[in-house]
């Protein structure tokens, strides 16, 4: 088995890098003392922590000389994240600490006046200049691929400066700032992004470094202008429930309860819009960035008896390679045989079946009420806390089903109000957003702001922000609600309810700071495909991800 050496100079979690290298068929050997460096043929410097910390550790450990020697001798060297930064002259982060100086330039901090810092998420690594061809592709980078970044300092990109010195540079754009995403020359290749966390695209870049086989290089056209930056996520949501035959079908009502009336009008039949697995696959192929399944009858049925939903996830995850979220009935429960099953166990079943995130609705509201009842104390036992502790914040979504409650003035309620442009029929121009449970059937005395602040404290990683008033209305998202929520939370928000055409998606991205937008009925009723929405957004100048067809 071929060997690659990893420099082990600080304590840090680089397990995923090891996994990625092993997946590519390499055995990882550790370089733990300066003397080990000379054993390495291919050496990787992973980056952990601060620029200054990294360089100081290398220097104090006596690694600087041997690492420089390795690079100068022409042996393959790869730097990742701070490992890439170390190759430059220095960084604003620690101005007194010099870098290795192999690449001219200094890192500066991202401007945070108009965007969040750190820069986190999927962005490009596009080779700049006209000569984007086989030589550039030796680094395995593709203009249409997206890579996972998390950093606050970057090397600002100045066209031709590095290229004139023979470097091939791949850049990304965050806001208006174009920076070095990856760089290579001769035996050196370095990435600001984490290839080990960037799916197939990242593995491809690692493989390119590990492989000396340059005959399989690909040629690519120049990236289209404006294709760089964090992408806008479009999510397709499937509300799933059992029909009269006992099968789970995708259904859709409006304002949550019209579906019941529909059922009565149609002789009690559940509106059947299609099969969940097939529809999820279709939306994935059309380019959906995520798929969400909501089991909307789970408050009546025990989720453990919901074997079809687990099967749906298992089947879907075989062919759909974007994040899958499942919601409905994630809470402590009692199985049909009387056994108590914790919400963590319920979530575990879903994760094992292929879900990447669970979405918690009613239980989050009840937990938030208890949190305030206890004087804003965390119990440690809620579904949000136990699941996020076990699986990470990013695995826990809180789904909110708010309803507008109008008042004549903010003094009329203790709840957080907004002044709205959409007065009600009584002419009232203030409203608060009431949280509901059980699919909107029961309003509670807690508002959306209270709920979000509580679940943020508990460790929720994302908010699925529905609107009962807009659900199924095709009248556009509730921009006032979304703007209000974005003004007090730092958790990513998924705008939901009301999408009726591609313009509504453009509007929500332009007029709010939402992190993602979700549609249901618009796709299920075949009014527009996900691809049509994305194409529209692309034409309108918004950055979206187009699906990658093949690994090759
Ligand atoms: O309370 O943890 O068991 O979770 C139940 C979940 O099921 C919640 O996320 C809740 O939103 C959802 N749910 C319950 N009842 C209904 C219903 O419709 N009767 N549907 C329901 C929620 C709302 C959105 C919908 C958007 C977009 N559906 O998911 O997809 O409003 O629709 P649109 O684009 O067609 O306007 P728990």
Coordinates of C-alpha atoms and ligand atoms in Angstrom, one line a residue:
X1 CA 0.0 0.0 0.0
X2 CA 1.5 3.4 -0.9
X3 CA 2.4 5.7 2.0
X4 CA 1.7 9.3 2.8
X5 CA 3.3 11.2 5.8
X6 CA 1.3 13.5 8.0
X7 CA 3.0 16.1 10.1
X8 CA 1.7 15.7 13.7
X9 CA 2.8 18.9 15.3
X10 CA -0.3 19.9 17.3
X11 CA -3.1 18.2 19.0
X12 CA -6.1 18.4 16.8
X13 CA -8.8 16.4 15.2
X14 CA -7.5 15.3 11.8
X15 CA -9.2 11.9 11.9
X16 CA -11.3 12.8 8.8
X17 CA -8.2 13.6 6.8
X18 CA -6.8 10.2 7.8
X19 CA -10.1 8.5 6.8
X20 CA -10.0 10.3 3.4
X21 CA -6.4 9.3 2.7
X22 CA -7.2 5.7 3.7
X23 CA -10.3 5.8 1.5
X24 CA -8.0 6.7 -1.4
X25 CA -5.9 3.6 -0.7
X26 CA -3.0 5.2 1.2
X27 CA -1.4 4.2 4.5
X28 CA -0.8 7.1 6.8
X29 CA 2.5 7.4 8.6
X30 CA 3.0 10.1 11.3
X31 CA 5.9 12.5 11.4
X32 CA 6.3 13.1 15.1
X33 CA 9.9 14.3 15.3
X34 CA 12.1 16.5 13.0
X35 CA 14.1 13.4 12.2
X36 CA 11.1 11.6 10.8
X37 CA 10.7 14.3 8.0
X38 CA 13.4 12.7 5.9
X39 CA 11.5 9.4 5.8
X40 CA 8.7 11.2 4.0
X41 CA 8.3 11.1 0.2
X42 CA 4.8 12.8 0.2
X43 CA 4.3 15.1 3.2
X44 CA 1.1 16.8 4.2
X45 CA 0.9 19.7 6.7
X46 CA -2.6 19.9 8.0
X47 CA -3.6 23.2 9.5
X48 CA -4.9 23.7 13.0
X49 CA -5.6 26.9 14.9
X50 CA -3.9 30.3 14.4
X51 CA -1.3 31.1 11.9
X52 CA 1.2 32.2 14.6
X53 CA 0.5 29.1 16.7
X54 CA 1.1 26.8 13.8
X55 CA 4.4 28.5 12.8
X56 CA 5.5 28.7 16.5
X57 CA 4.8 25.0 17.0
X58 CA 6.7 24.1 13.9
X59 CA 9.6 26.3 15.0
X60 CA 9.7 25.2 18.6
X61 CA 9.4 21.5 17.6
X62 CA 12.4 21.9 15.3
X63 CA 10.4 21.1 12.2
X64 CA 11.0 24.3 10.2
X65 CA 14.4 23.3 8.8
X66 CA 13.5 19.8 7.9
X67 CA 10.2 20.9 6.3
X68 CA 11.9 23.6 4.2
X69 CA 14.5 21.0 3.2
X70 CA 11.7 18.6 2.1
X71 CA 10.1 21.2 0.0
X72 CA 13.4 22.5 -1.5
X73 CA 14.4 18.9 -2.4
X74 CA 11.4 18.7 -4.7
X75 CA 9.5 16.1 -2.9
X76 CA 5.7 16.4 -3.0
X77 CA 4.3 18.7 -0.2
X78 CA 0.7 19.6 0.5
X79 CA -0.6 22.2 3.0
X80 CA -4.2 22.3 4.1
X81 CA -5.9 25.4 5.6
X82 CA -3.4 27.0 8.0
X83 CA -1.0 24.5 6.4
X84 CA -1.4 26.5 3.2
X85 CA -1.2 29.8 5.0
X86 CA 2.1 28.8 6.5
X87 CA 3.7 28.8 3.0
X88 CA 3.2 32.5 2.6
X89 CA 5.3 35.4 4.0
X90 CA 3.0 36.2 7.0
X91 CA -0.4 36.9 8.3
X92 CA -2.3 39.9 9.8
X93 CA -3.5 37.4 12.4
X94 CA 0.0 37.2 14.0
X95 CA 2.1 40.0 12.3
X96 CA 5.3 39.2 14.3
X97 CA 5.5 35.6 13.2
X98 CA 7.1 35.0 9.8
X99 CA 5.7 32.4 7.5
X100 CA 7.8 29.9 5.5
X101 CA 8.1 32.4 2.7
X102 CA 7.8 30.0 -0.2
X103 CA 4.9 32.0 -1.7
X104 CA 4.9 35.8 -1.8
X105 CA 2.0 37.5 -0.1
X106 CA 0.3 38.0 3.3
X107 CA -3.0 37.0 4.7
X108 CA -5.6 39.6 5.8
X109 CA -8.8 39.3 7.7
X110 CA -12.1 39.2 5.8
X111 CA -14.0 42.4 6.0
X112 CA -17.0 41.7 8.3
X113 CA -18.9 44.9 7.7
X114 CA -21.3 43.3 5.2
X115 CA -20.9 39.6 5.9
X116 CA -20.4 37.0 8.6
X117 CA -16.8 36.1 9.5
X118 CA -15.6 33.3 9.6
X119 CA -16.4 32.3 6.0
X120 CA -18.1 29.0 6.4
X121 CA -19.6 26.8 3.7
X122 CA -19.3 25.5 0.1
X123 CA -17.5 27.8 -2.3
X124 CA -15.4 27.5 -5.4
X125 CA -11.8 26.9 -6.2
X126 CA -11.6 28.3 -9.8
X127 CA -8.3 28.4 -11.7
X128 CA -7.9 32.0 -12.8
X129 CA -6.7 33.2 -16.1
X130 CA -7.0 32.1 -19.7
X131 CA -4.8 29.1 -19.4
X132 CA -7.3 27.0 -17.5
X133 CA -6.4 23.7 -19.2
X134 CA -4.8 20.4 -18.6
X135 CA -1.9 21.8 -16.6
X136 CA -4.2 23.5 -14.2
X137 CA -6.4 20.4 -13.8
X138 CA -3.4 18.5 -12.4
X139 CA -4.7 19.6 -9.1
X140 CA -8.0 17.8 -9.6
X141 CA -9.9 21.1 -9.2
X142 CA -13.0 21.7 -11.3
X143 CA -14.6 25.0 -12.0
X144 CA -18.1 23.7 -11.3
X145 CA -17.2 21.9 -8.0
X146 CA -17.7 23.3 -4.6
X147 CA -15.4 22.9 -1.6
X148 CA -15.8 23.3 2.1
X149 CA -14.1 26.3 3.7
X150 CA -14.0 27.5 7.3
X151 CA -11.6 30.4 8.0
X152 CA -11.3 34.1 8.9
X153 CA -8.0 35.1 7.2
X154 CA -7.3 34.7 3.5
X155 CA -4.7 35.7 0.9
X156 CA -6.3 38.4 -1.2
X157 CA -6.0 37.5 -4.9
X158 CA -4.2 40.0 -7.2
X159 CA -4.5 38.9 -10.8
X160 CA -1.2 37.8 -12.4
X161 CA 1.0 38.5 -9.4
X162 CA 1.4 34.9 -8.4
X163 CA 1.0 33.6 -11.9
X164 CA 3.9 35.7 -13.1
X165 CA 6.0 33.7 -10.6
X166 CA 4.8 30.4 -12.0
X167 CA 2.1 29.6 -9.5
X168 CA -1.3 28.2 -10.6
X169 CA -3.9 29.8 -8.4
X170 CA -7.5 28.7 -7.8
X171 CA -9.7 31.4 -6.2
X172 CA -12.9 31.8 -4.4
X173 CA -15.0 34.8 -3.7
X174 CA -16.7 35.8 -0.5
X175 CA -18.7 38.9 -0.9
X176 CA -16.5 41.2 -3.0
X177 CA -13.3 39.6 -1.8
X178 CA -11.5 37.2 -4.1
X179 CA -9.0 35.1 -2.3
X180 CA -6.6 32.2 -2.8
X181 CA -8.6 28.9 -2.4
X182 CA -5.8 26.7 -3.6
X183 CA -2.3 27.1 -5.1
X184 CA 0.3 24.9 -6.7
X185 CA 3.6 24.9 -8.4
X186 CA 6.0 22.1 -9.0
X187 CA 6.0 19.8 -6.0
X188 CA 3.8 22.1 -3.8
X189 CA 0.1 22.0 -3.7
X190 CA -1.9 23.7 -0.9
X191 CA -5.6 24.4 -0.3
X192 CA -7.4 26.9 2.0
X193 CA -10.4 24.6 1.9
X194 CA -10.6 21.2 3.6
X195 CA -10.5 18.6 0.9
X196 CA -11.2 15.9 3.4
X197 CA -14.6 17.5 4.1
X198 CA -15.5 18.4 0.6
X199 CA -17.1 15.2 -0.7
X200 CA -16.1 13.8 -4.1
X201 CA -14.7 17.1 -5.2
X202 CA -12.3 17.2 -2.3
X203 CA -11.2 13.5 -2.6
X204 CA -10.4 14.3 -6.2
X205 CA -8.1 17.1 -5.2
X206 CA -6.3 14.9 -2.6
X207 CA -6.0 12.1 -5.1
X208 CA -4.4 14.5 -7.6
X209 CA -1.8 15.4 -5.1
X210 CA -1.2 11.8 -4.2
X211 CA -1.1 10.6 -7.7
X212 CA 1.9 11.1 -9.9
X213 CA -0.1 9.9 -12.9
X214 CA -0.5 13.0 -15.0
X215 CA -1.8 11.3 -18.0
X216 CA -5.4 11.3 -16.8
X217 CA -5.5 15.0 -16.7
X218 CA -8.7 16.7 -17.7
X219 CA -9.1 19.8 -19.7
X220 CA -11.8 22.3 -18.8
X221 CA -13.2 25.5 -20.1
X222 CA -12.7 28.7 -18.2
X223 CA -15.3 29.1 -15.4
X224 CA -18.3 31.2 -16.3
X225 CA -18.1 34.8 -14.9
X226 CA -20.0 35.2 -11.6
X227 CA -19.9 31.5 -10.7
X228 CA -17.9 32.1 -7.5
X229 CA -19.0 32.5 -3.9
X230 CA -21.2 30.8 -1.4
X231 CA -24.2 29.2 -3.1
X232 CA -27.9 29.8 -2.4
X233 CA -29.5 26.6 -1.2
X234 CA -32.8 25.4 -2.6
X235 CA -34.6 22.8 -0.5
X236 CA -37.5 20.6 -1.6
X237 CA -39.8 19.6 1.2
X238 CA -42.0 16.5 1.1
X239 CA -44.9 16.4 3.6
X240 CA -45.5 12.7 4.0
X241 CA -48.4 10.9 5.6
X242 CA -50.2 7.6 5.5
X243 CA -53.1 7.3 3.0
X244 CA -56.1 5.1 3.4
X245 CA -54.3 2.1 2.0
X246 CA -51.6 2.5 4.6
X247 CA -48.9 3.7 2.2
X248 CA -46.9 6.8 2.9
X249 CA -47.6 9.4 0.2
X250 CA -46.5 12.9 -0.4
X251 CA -49.3 15.3 0.3
X252 CA -49.8 19.0 0.6
X253 CA -52.4 21.2 2.1
X254 CA -52.5 25.0 2.6
X255 CA -52.4 26.7 6.0
X256 CA -52.0 23.2 7.4
X257 CA -55.7 22.4 8.0
X258 CA -57.3 22.8 4.6
X259 CA -55.9 19.4 3.8
X260 CA -58.4 18.0 6.3
X261 CA -61.2 19.8 4.6
X262 CA -60.0 18.5 1.3
X263 CA -60.1 15.1 2.7
X264 CA -63.7 15.5 3.7
X265 CA -64.7 16.9 0.4
X266 CA -63.0 14.1 -1.4
X267 CA -64.7 11.4 0.7
X268 CA -62.0 11.2 3.3
X269 CA -59.2 10.5 0.9
X270 CA -55.8 11.9 1.5
X271 CA -54.5 14.0 -1.3
X272 CA -51.8 11.9 -3.0
X273 CA -49.2 13.8 -4.9
X274 CA -46.8 11.0 -5.4
X275 CA -44.3 8.5 -3.9
X276 CA -41.7 10.0 -1.5
X277 CA -38.6 8.0 -2.8
X278 CA -39.4 8.7 -6.4
X279 CA -40.1 12.4 -5.8
X280 CA -37.0 12.9 -3.7
X281 CA -34.8 11.3 -6.4
X282 CA -36.5 13.5 -9.1
X283 CA -35.8 16.7 -7.1
X284 CA -32.2 15.6 -6.4
X285 CA -31.7 15.0 -10.1
X286 CA -33.2 18.4 -10.8
X287 CA -30.6 19.9 -8.5
X288 CA -32.2 20.3 -5.1
X289 CA -29.5 21.1 -2.5
X290 CA -31.3 19.2 0.3
X291 CA -34.4 17.1 0.7
X292 CA -36.6 17.4 3.8
X293 CA -39.2 14.8 4.7
X294 CA -41.8 15.8 7.3
X295 CA -44.0 13.0 8.7
X296 CA -47.0 15.2 9.3
X297 CA -49.1 12.6 11.0
X298 CA -46.6 11.5 13.5
X299 CA -48.3 13.4 16.3
X300 CA -51.1 10.9 16.0
X301 CA -49.0 7.8 15.2
X302 CA -46.1 6.4 17.0
X303 CA -43.1 7.0 14.9
X304 CA -41.6 3.6 15.8
X305 CA -44.4 2.0 14.0
X306 CA -43.5 4.2 11.0
X307 CA -41.4 1.6 9.3
X308 CA -42.3 3.0 5.9
X309 CA -40.6 6.3 6.8
X310 CA -37.4 4.5 7.8
X311 CA -37.6 2.5 4.6
X312 CA -38.1 5.7 2.6
X313 CA -34.9 7.1 4.1
X314 CA -32.9 4.0 3.4
X315 CA -34.1 3.8 -0.2
X316 CA -33.6 7.6 -0.7
X317 CA -30.1 7.7 0.7
X318 CA -29.1 5.0 -1.8
X319 CA -29.5 7.4 -4.8
X320 CA -29.7 10.9 -3.3
X321 CA -26.4 12.4 -2.3
X322 CA -27.4 15.6 -0.7
X323 CA -28.3 16.2 2.9
X324 CA -31.6 14.5 4.0
X325 CA -33.6 15.9 6.9
X326 CA -36.5 14.1 8.5
X327 CA -39.1 15.6 10.9
X328 CA -42.2 14.7 12.7
X329 CA -42.4 12.8 16.0
X330 CA -38.8 13.4 17.1
X331 CA -39.4 13.3 20.9
X332 CA -39.5 10.9 23.8
X333 CA -42.1 8.3 23.1
X334 CA -43.6 5.0 24.1
X335 CA -43.4 2.1 21.6
X336 CA -46.3 -0.1 20.8
X337 CA -45.1 -2.7 23.3
X338 CA -45.0 -0.1 26.1
X339 CA -41.2 0.4 26.1
X340 CA -40.0 4.0 26.7
X341 CA -37.9 5.3 23.8
X342 CA -35.9 8.5 24.2
X343 CA -35.9 11.2 21.5
X344 CA -32.2 10.4 21.0
X345 CA -33.0 6.8 20.2
X346 CA -35.7 7.9 17.8
X347 CA -33.2 10.3 16.1
X348 CA -30.6 7.5 16.0
X349 CA -33.0 5.3 14.1
X350 CA -33.4 8.0 11.5
X351 CA -29.7 8.7 11.3
X352 CA -29.0 5.0 10.8
X353 CA -31.5 4.9 8.1
X354 CA -29.8 7.7 6.1
X355 CA -30.9 11.0 7.6
X356 CA -28.3 13.7 8.1
X357 CA -30.5 16.0 10.2
X358 CA -33.6 15.7 12.3
X359 CA -36.2 18.4 12.5
X360 CA -38.0 19.0 15.7
X361 CA -41.3 20.9 15.9
X362 CA -43.8 20.5 18.7
X363 CA -41.2 19.1 21.2
X364 CA -39.0 22.2 20.7
X365 CA -41.9 24.5 21.7
X366 CA -42.7 22.5 24.8
X367 CA -39.0 22.3 25.7
X368 CA -38.7 26.1 25.3
X369 CA -41.7 26.6 27.6
X370 CA -40.0 24.5 30.3
X371 CA -36.7 26.4 29.8
X372 CA -38.4 29.7 30.5
X373 CA -40.4 28.1 33.4
X374 CA -37.1 27.1 34.9
X375 CA -35.7 30.6 34.6
X376 CA -33.8 30.0 31.3
X377 CA -32.0 26.9 32.7
X378 CA -31.0 24.1 30.5
X379 CA -32.3 20.7 31.7
X380 CA -29.8 18.7 29.6
X381 CA -32.5 16.2 28.9
X382 CA -34.4 17.8 26.0
X383 CA -34.4 16.3 22.5
X384 CA -32.4 19.2 21.2
X385 CA -29.7 19.0 23.8
X386 CA -29.3 15.2 23.8
X387 CA -29.3 14.9 20.0
X388 CA -27.0 17.9 19.3
X389 CA -24.6 16.6 22.0
X390 CA -24.5 13.2 20.4
X391 CA -24.5 14.2 16.7
X392 CA -23.5 17.9 16.6
X393 CA -25.5 21.1 16.3
X394 CA -25.6 20.9 12.6
X395 CA -27.7 17.7 12.9
X396 CA -30.6 19.4 14.7
X397 CA -33.1 21.6 12.9
X398 CA -36.0 23.2 14.7
X399 CA -39.1 23.5 12.6
X400 CA -41.3 26.4 13.6
X401 CA -45.0 26.7 12.6
X402 CA -45.8 30.3 13.4
X403 CA -49.1 32.2 13.1
X404 CA -49.6 35.9 13.0
X405 CA -51.5 37.4 16.0
X406 CA -52.5 41.0 15.3
X407 CA -52.7 43.7 17.9
X408 CA -53.4 47.4 17.7
X409 CA -50.3 48.4 19.6
X410 CA -47.2 46.6 21.0
X411 CA -48.4 47.4 24.5
X412 CA -51.3 45.0 24.0
X413 CA -49.1 42.0 24.4
X414 CA -46.0 40.9 26.3
X415 CA -44.8 39.3 23.1
X416 CA -42.2 40.7 20.7
X417 CA -44.1 42.5 17.9
X418 CA -43.3 43.9 14.5
X419 CA -45.0 46.7 12.6
X420 CA -46.3 45.1 9.5
X421 CA -47.1 46.4 6.0
X422 CA -49.8 43.7 5.8
X423 CA -52.5 45.1 8.1
X424 CA -55.4 42.8 8.9
X425 CA -59.0 43.3 8.1
X426 CA -59.4 45.4 11.3
X427 CA -56.6 47.7 10.2
X428 CA -54.3 46.5 12.9
X429 CA -50.7 47.1 12.0
X430 CA -48.8 45.2 14.6
X431 CA -48.4 41.5 15.1
X432 CA -46.5 38.9 16.9
X433 CA -45.6 35.4 15.7
X434 CA -47.2 32.7 17.8
X435 CA -45.6 29.3 18.0
X436 CA -47.9 26.4 17.5
X437 CA -47.7 22.6 18.0
X438 CA -49.2 19.5 16.6
X439 CA -49.1 20.8 13.0
X440 CA -50.6 24.2 13.8
X441 CA -53.6 22.9 15.7
X442 CA -52.6 24.3 19.0
X443 CA -51.3 27.8 19.6
X444 CA -49.1 28.4 22.6
X445 CA -48.2 31.4 24.7
X446 CA -44.7 31.7 23.3
X447 CA -43.4 33.8 20.3
X448 CA -40.9 32.9 17.6
X449 CA -38.2 35.1 19.2
X450 CA -38.6 33.4 22.5
X451 CA -38.5 30.0 20.9
X452 CA -35.4 30.7 18.8
X453 CA -33.4 32.2 21.6
X454 CA -34.2 29.2 23.8
X455 CA -33.4 26.5 21.2
X456 CA -30.2 28.4 20.2
X457 CA -29.2 28.0 23.9
X458 CA -30.1 24.3 23.7
X459 CA -27.8 23.7 20.7
X460 CA -30.1 23.8 17.7
X461 CA -28.1 24.2 14.5
X462 CA -30.7 25.5 12.0
X463 CA -34.2 27.0 11.9
X464 CA -36.8 25.8 9.4
X465 CA -39.1 28.8 9.4
X466 CA -42.5 28.0 8.1
X467 CA -45.5 30.3 8.1
X468 CA -49.0 28.9 8.6
X469 CA -50.4 32.1 7.1
X470 CA -48.4 31.6 3.9
X471 CA -48.3 27.8 3.6
X472 CA -49.6 26.6 0.3
X473 CA -50.7 30.1 -0.6
X474 CA -48.4 30.6 -3.6
X475 CA -48.2 34.2 -2.5
X476 CA -44.5 34.4 -1.6
X477 CA -42.5 34.0 1.6
X478 CA -43.3 36.1 4.7
X479 CA -40.4 38.5 4.3
X480 CA -41.3 40.4 7.4
X481 CA -41.1 37.3 9.5
X482 CA -37.8 36.2 8.0
X483 CA -36.2 39.6 8.4
X484 CA -37.4 39.8 12.0
X485 CA -35.9 36.4 12.7
X486 CA -32.6 37.2 11.0
X487 CA -32.3 40.3 13.1
X488 CA -31.9 38.4 16.3
X489 CA -30.4 35.0 15.5
X490 CA -27.1 33.8 14.2
X491 CA -28.4 30.3 13.4
X492 CA -28.9 29.7 9.7
X493 CA -32.5 30.1 8.7
X494 CA -34.4 28.2 6.0
X495 CA -37.3 30.3 4.7
X496 CA -40.4 28.2 4.1
X497 CA -44.0 28.5 3.0
X498 CA -45.6 30.5 0.2
X499 CA -43.3 29.9 -2.7
X500 CA -45.4 30.0 -5.9
X501 CA -43.0 30.9 -8.6
X502 CA -39.2 31.4 -9.2
X503 CA -39.5 35.1 -8.6
X504 CA -40.5 34.4 -5.0
X505 CA -37.2 32.6 -4.5
X506 CA -35.3 35.5 -5.9
X507 CA -37.3 37.9 -3.7
X508 CA -36.5 36.0 -0.5
X509 CA -32.8 35.9 -1.3
X510 CA -32.6 39.6 -2.3
X511 CA -34.9 41.1 0.3
X512 CA -33.8 39.0 3.4
X513 CA -30.6 37.5 4.6
X514 CA -32.1 34.0 4.6
X515 CA -29.6 31.2 4.3
X516 CA -31.8 28.9 2.2
X517 CA -35.3 28.7 0.8
X518 CA -37.7 25.8 0.7
X519 CA -40.6 24.9 -1.6
X520 CA -43.1 22.2 -1.5
X521 CA -46.4 22.6 -3.4
X522 CA -44.7 24.5 -6.3
X523 CA -42.7 21.4 -7.1
X524 CA -45.3 18.7 -6.2
X525 CA -47.9 20.3 -8.4
X526 CA -45.4 20.4 -11.3
X527 CA -45.8 24.1 -11.6
X528 CA -42.0 24.5 -11.7
X529 CA -39.1 22.1 -11.4
X530 CA -36.2 22.7 -9.1
X531 CA -34.1 23.1 -12.2
X532 CA -36.3 25.8 -13.5
X533 CA -36.2 27.7 -10.2
X534 CA -32.4 27.4 -10.2
X535 CA -32.0 28.4 -13.8
X536 CA -34.2 31.4 -13.1
X537 CA -32.0 32.4 -10.1
X538 CA -28.9 31.9 -12.1
X539 CA -30.2 34.1 -14.9
X540 CA -31.1 36.6 -12.3
X541 CA -27.5 36.7 -11.2
X542 CA -27.8 34.7 -8.0
X543 CA -25.2 32.0 -7.4
X544 CA -26.6 28.4 -7.3
X545 CA -25.0 25.0 -7.3
X546 CA -25.6 22.9 -10.4
X547 CA -25.4 19.1 -9.8
X548 CA -22.3 17.2 -10.8
X549 CA -23.2 14.3 -13.0
X550 CA -20.1 12.1 -12.9
X551 CA -17.2 11.3 -10.6
X552 CA -14.9 11.1 -13.6
Ligands
LIG1 O1 -44.3 18.6 15.7 O2 -42.0 17.6 15.7 O3 -44.0 16.2 15.2 O4 -43.2 17.8 13.6 C1 -44.2 17.9 12.7 C2 -43.7 18.5 11.5 O5 -44.7 18.4 10.5 C3 -43.5 20.0 11.7 O6 -42.3 20.3 11.0 C4 -44.7 20.7 11.0 O7 -44.3 21.8 10.3 C5 -45.1 19.6 9.9 N1 -46.6 19.6 9.7 C6 -47.5 19.1 10.6 N2 -48.7 19.2 10.1 C7 -48.6 19.7 8.9 C8 -49.7 20.0 7.9 O8 -49.5 20.5 6.8 N3 -50.9 19.7 8.3 N4 -46.8 20.5 7.5 C9 -47.2 20.0 8.6 C10 -45.9 21.4 7.5 C11 -45.2 23.0 6.2 C12 -44.0 23.0 5.4 C13 -44.4 23.2 3.9 C14 -44.1 24.6 3.7 C15 -44.0 24.9 2.3 N5 -45.8 21.8 6.2 O9 -43.2 21.9 5.5 O10 -43.7 22.3 3.2 O11 -45.1 25.4 4.3 O12 -45.1 24.8 1.6 P1 -45.4 25.5 0.2 O13 -44.1 25.7 -0.5 O14 -46.4 24.6 -0.5 O15 -46.1 26.8 0.6 P2 -43.4 17.5 15.1

